[in-house]
Amino acid sequence: DAMVIQNPRYQVTQFGKPVTLSCSQTLNHNVMYWYQQKSSQAPKLLFHYYDKDFNNEADTPDNFQSRRPNTSFCFLDIRSPGLGDAAMYLCATSKAGEAYEQYFGPGTRLTVT
Amino acid sequence: DAKTTQPNSMESNEEEPVHLPCNHSTISGTDYIHWYRQLPSQGPEYVIHGLTSNVNNRMASLAIAEDRKSSTLILHRATLRDAAVYYCILRDDLDNAGNMLTFGGGTRLMVKP
């Protein structure tokens, strides 16, 4: 089945130690998104790629970066994780121009020790 | 994106219909009304969307008020698996750059056996 895959499902990192979360998709969608969801809160968009064009949300900290080497893969890099960055990170994809649904992966739960 | 207002939580009995309300009094003419739900420990999933007319699909029905300032997601027979947080989101159809979603607080639906 076509889907959005996130690895790993659980990630533990140390305070200040860079960490990379990965997302892949078999849907061939040209838009990929990264959301952050803290405990008991709604998902919050960090940034998205429209094809190769990167679009950062205004309030996304500089500590968060992203890479999209090809259509299928997208990475979220946290350069110096703080305790406040502990959250569920959700990857999603959609087709641009159809104005319809986003497909979400299962998320990666990040713990910062 | 225009804002939506939903009750924080609702409770339903299994196999009974559920009506989840959403107010969006500042909706614009190009805003689509989207519903997503998030089951425990999973990423959000698309439920339904509409513009002006009521919509039905295999998961639910969407009833849109004539003035479009409110809508109701209808689950015809709630099951235990429908226990989730339901998000009502407005998405501007003019925003073809990336189909971004801005999640609000959502309604936590609890289903009693």
Short mmCIF file of C-alpha atoms in Angstrom, two decimals:
data_model
loop_
_atom_site.label_atom_id
_atom_site.label_comp_id
_atom_site.label_asym_id
_atom_site.label_seq_id
_atom_site.Cartn_x
_atom_site.Cartn_y
_atom_site.Cartn_z
CA ASP A 1 0.00 0.00 0.00
CA ALA A 2 1.14 3.50 -0.77
CA MET A 3 1.98 5.28 2.42
CA VAL A 4 4.01 7.73 4.47
CA ILE A 5 6.74 6.08 6.52
CA GLN A 6 8.58 7.62 9.43
CA ASN A 7 11.67 6.19 11.03
CA PRO A 8 12.36 5.68 13.77
CA ARG A 9 9.04 5.65 15.63
CA TYR A 10 10.83 6.53 18.86
CA GLN A 11 14.04 8.51 19.14
CA VAL A 12 15.97 9.44 22.25
CA THR A 13 18.66 12.08 22.03
CA GLN A 14 20.72 14.03 24.51
CA PHE A 15 20.40 17.72 25.20
CA GLY A 16 22.36 19.56 22.51
CA LYS A 17 23.15 16.47 20.42
CA PRO A 18 22.03 16.83 16.78
CA VAL A 19 19.32 14.48 15.66
CA THR A 20 17.75 13.65 12.29
CA LEU A 21 14.29 12.28 11.74
CA SER A 22 13.36 10.75 8.41
CA CYS A 23 10.23 10.49 6.31
CA SER A 24 9.63 8.65 3.07
CA GLN A 25 6.58 8.36 0.87
CA THR A 26 5.42 6.08 -1.91
CA LEU A 27 2.55 8.36 -2.96
CA ASN A 28 4.67 10.45 -5.36
CA HIS A 29 3.22 13.60 -3.83
CA ASN A 30 5.05 16.80 -4.58
CA VAL A 31 4.39 18.50 -1.23
CA MET A 32 5.86 17.26 2.06
CA TYR A 33 5.29 18.78 5.49
CA TRP A 34 6.76 18.55 8.96
CA TYR A 35 4.60 19.18 12.00
CA GLN A 36 5.49 19.31 15.67
CA GLN A 37 2.93 18.06 18.18
CA LYS A 38 3.59 18.54 21.87
CA SER A 39 1.70 16.64 24.50
CA SER A 40 -2.05 17.42 24.56
CA GLN A 41 -1.67 20.03 21.82
CA ALA A 42 -2.66 20.19 18.16
CA PRO A 43 -0.07 19.62 15.42
CA LYS A 44 1.83 22.77 14.47
CA LEU A 45 3.32 23.21 11.01
CA LEU A 46 7.09 23.78 11.04
CA PHE A 47 7.76 23.94 7.29
CA HIS A 48 6.94 22.33 4.00
CA TYR A 49 8.48 21.57 0.63
CA TYR A 50 6.60 22.29 -2.56
CA ASP A 51 8.71 20.19 -4.92
CA LYS A 52 12.20 21.48 -4.13
CA ASP A 53 11.03 24.83 -2.80
CA PHE A 54 11.41 25.11 0.95
CA ASN A 55 8.83 27.13 2.88
CA ASN A 56 9.53 27.93 6.50
CA GLU A 57 6.79 29.02 8.91
CA ALA A 58 7.56 32.42 10.42
CA ASP A 59 7.77 31.16 14.00
CA THR A 60 9.78 27.99 13.38
CA PRO A 61 13.04 28.23 15.37
CA ASP A 62 16.33 28.28 13.46
CA ASN A 63 17.27 25.14 15.37
CA PHE A 64 15.01 23.21 12.99
CA GLN A 65 16.16 22.54 9.46
CA SER A 66 14.95 20.28 6.70
CA ARG A 67 16.30 18.56 3.61
CA ARG A 68 14.53 16.96 0.70
CA PRO A 69 17.05 15.15 -1.51
CA ASN A 70 14.39 13.72 -3.81
CA THR A 71 10.61 13.40 -4.18
CA SER A 72 10.37 10.42 -1.86
CA PHE A 73 12.44 11.48 1.12
CA CYS A 74 12.40 14.37 3.54
CA PHE A 75 14.49 14.86 6.69
CA LEU A 76 14.03 16.96 9.79
CA ASP A 77 17.27 18.04 11.43
CA ILE A 78 17.32 19.46 14.94
CA ARG A 79 20.73 21.01 15.38
CA SER A 80 20.82 21.40 19.15
CA PRO A 81 17.79 19.81 20.78
CA GLY A 82 16.54 21.35 23.97
CA LEU A 83 14.21 19.83 26.53
CA GLY A 84 11.38 21.87 24.99
CA ASP A 85 11.82 20.10 21.67
CA ALA A 86 10.53 16.83 23.07
CA ALA A 87 7.43 16.13 21.01
CA MET A 88 5.84 13.97 18.35
CA TYR A 89 7.08 14.93 14.90
CA LEU A 90 4.66 14.23 12.09
CA CYS A 91 5.44 14.05 8.40
CA ALA A 92 2.66 14.51 5.85
CA THR A 93 2.33 14.66 2.09
CA SER A 94 -0.17 15.97 -0.41
CA LYS A 95 -0.61 16.72 -4.06
CA ALA A 96 -0.48 20.40 -4.75
CA GLY A 97 -3.30 21.99 -6.66
CA GLU A 98 -5.94 19.46 -5.70
CA ALA A 99 -6.70 21.28 -2.45
CA TYR A 100 -7.65 18.07 -0.77
CA GLU A 101 -6.21 15.78 1.81
CA GLN A 102 -2.90 15.44 3.52
CA TYR A 103 -1.60 11.97 4.27
CA PHE A 104 0.18 11.68 7.59
CA GLY A 105 2.78 9.26 8.79
CA PRO A 106 2.60 7.64 12.23
CA GLY A 107 5.03 10.13 13.71
CA THR A 108 8.35 9.94 15.53
CA ARG A 109 8.25 10.57 19.25
CA LEU A 110 11.38 12.43 20.29
CA THR A 111 12.64 12.35 23.85
CA VAL A 112 15.43 14.69 24.94
CA THR A 113 17.41 13.68 28.02
CA ASP B 1 -6.52 30.60 7.70
CA ALA B 2 -9.77 31.61 9.38
CA LYS B 3 -10.30 30.28 12.89
CA THR B 4 -12.67 27.58 14.02
CA THR B 5 -14.29 26.93 17.39
CA GLN B 6 -15.07 23.43 18.62
CA PRO B 7 -16.14 22.00 21.99
CA ASN B 8 -13.19 20.59 23.90
CA SER B 9 -14.80 17.21 24.40
CA MET B 10 -17.92 15.17 23.70
CA GLU B 11 -19.17 11.82 24.78
CA SER B 12 -21.22 9.29 22.87
CA ASN B 13 -22.58 5.81 23.31
CA GLU B 14 -21.46 3.07 20.99
CA GLU B 15 -23.66 2.53 17.93
CA GLU B 16 -25.41 5.88 18.35
CA PRO B 17 -25.03 8.82 15.95
CA VAL B 18 -22.61 11.60 16.89
CA HIS B 19 -22.86 15.21 15.79
CA LEU B 20 -19.63 17.18 16.16
CA PRO B 21 -20.17 20.93 15.75
CA CYS B 22 -17.75 23.53 14.42
CA ASN B 23 -18.21 27.30 14.27
CA HIS B 24 -16.34 29.33 11.68
CA SER B 25 -18.08 32.69 11.61
CA THR B 26 -15.24 34.44 9.73
CA ILE B 27 -15.11 31.94 6.87
CA SER B 28 -14.36 33.41 3.46
CA GLY B 29 -15.88 32.43 0.15
CA THR B 30 -12.83 30.42 -0.91
CA ASP B 31 -12.38 28.49 2.35
CA TYR B 32 -12.97 24.76 2.24
CA ILE B 33 -14.07 23.07 5.47
CA HIS B 34 -11.87 20.07 6.25
CA TRP B 35 -12.20 17.51 9.02
CA TYR B 36 -9.34 15.35 10.22
CA ARG B 37 -9.21 13.01 13.17
CA GLN B 38 -6.33 11.73 15.24
CA LEU B 39 -6.61 8.37 16.91
CA PRO B 40 -4.45 7.78 20.01
CA SER B 41 -0.74 7.43 19.18
CA GLN B 42 -1.32 7.93 15.45
CA GLY B 43 -0.95 10.70 12.92
CA PRO B 44 -4.04 12.61 11.84
CA GLU B 45 -6.18 11.16 9.08
CA TYR B 46 -8.46 12.87 6.62
CA VAL B 47 -12.17 12.41 7.23
CA ILE B 48 -14.10 14.64 4.85
CA HIS B 49 -14.21 18.10 3.34
CA GLY B 50 -16.73 20.39 1.69
CA LEU B 51 -17.32 23.89 0.37
CA THR B 52 -21.05 24.67 0.33
CA SER B 53 -23.07 21.49 -0.13
CA ASN B 54 -23.45 18.64 2.32
CA VAL B 55 -21.07 15.78 1.67
CA ASN B 56 -21.14 12.07 2.41
CA ASN B 57 -18.40 9.47 2.28
CA ARG B 58 -17.79 6.06 3.79
CA MET B 59 -16.50 7.53 7.03
CA ALA B 60 -18.92 10.35 7.80
CA SER B 61 -21.25 13.08 6.59
CA LEU B 62 -20.60 16.80 6.62
CA ALA B 63 -23.53 19.15 7.04
CA ILE B 64 -22.74 22.78 6.17
CA ALA B 65 -25.01 25.61 7.27
CA GLU B 66 -26.53 27.73 4.53
CA ASP B 67 -24.52 30.79 5.60
CA ARG B 68 -21.40 28.57 5.95
CA LYS B 69 -20.66 29.95 9.39
CA SER B 70 -20.94 26.56 10.98
CA SER B 71 -20.74 22.91 10.08
CA THR B 72 -21.37 19.54 11.69
CA LEU B 73 -19.51 16.30 11.25
CA ILE B 74 -21.87 13.37 11.59
CA LEU B 75 -20.75 9.87 12.48
CA HIS B 76 -23.80 7.74 11.83
CA ARG B 77 -22.98 4.92 14.22
CA ALA B 78 -20.13 5.52 16.61
CA THR B 79 -17.81 2.64 17.36
CA LEU B 80 -15.10 2.38 19.97
CA ARG B 81 -12.60 2.87 17.17
CA ASP B 82 -14.04 6.34 16.51
CA ALA B 83 -12.68 7.62 19.83
CA ALA B 84 -10.26 10.32 18.69
CA VAL B 85 -9.62 14.05 18.53
CA TYR B 86 -11.58 15.57 15.66
CA TYR B 87 -10.21 18.71 14.05
CA CYS B 88 -12.27 21.14 11.97
CA ILE B 89 -9.96 23.17 9.72
CA LEU B 90 -10.55 25.88 7.14
CA ARG B 91 -8.30 25.77 4.12
CA ASP B 92 -8.22 28.56 1.55
CA ASP B 93 -8.62 27.15 -1.92
CA LEU B 94 -6.57 30.07 -3.24
CA ASP B 95 -3.59 28.72 -1.34
CA ASN B 96 -2.44 26.36 -4.05
CA ALA B 97 1.18 26.71 -3.00
CA GLY B 98 0.96 23.92 -0.50
CA ASN B 99 -2.47 23.02 0.89
CA MET B 100 -1.38 24.05 4.39
CA LEU B 101 -3.54 23.13 7.35
CA THR B 102 -3.71 25.10 10.60
CA PHE B 103 -4.99 22.82 13.35
CA GLY B 104 -7.09 24.27 16.16
CA GLY B 105 -7.90 22.69 19.49
CA GLY B 106 -10.21 19.98 18.19
CA THR B 107 -12.90 17.96 19.98
CA ARG B 108 -11.95 14.88 21.93
CA LEU B 109 -14.66 12.30 21.29
CA MET B 110 -15.11 9.60 23.88
CA VAL B 111 -17.23 6.57 22.99
CA LYS B 112 -18.76 4.50 25.74
CA PRO B 113 -19.54 0.82 25.20
#
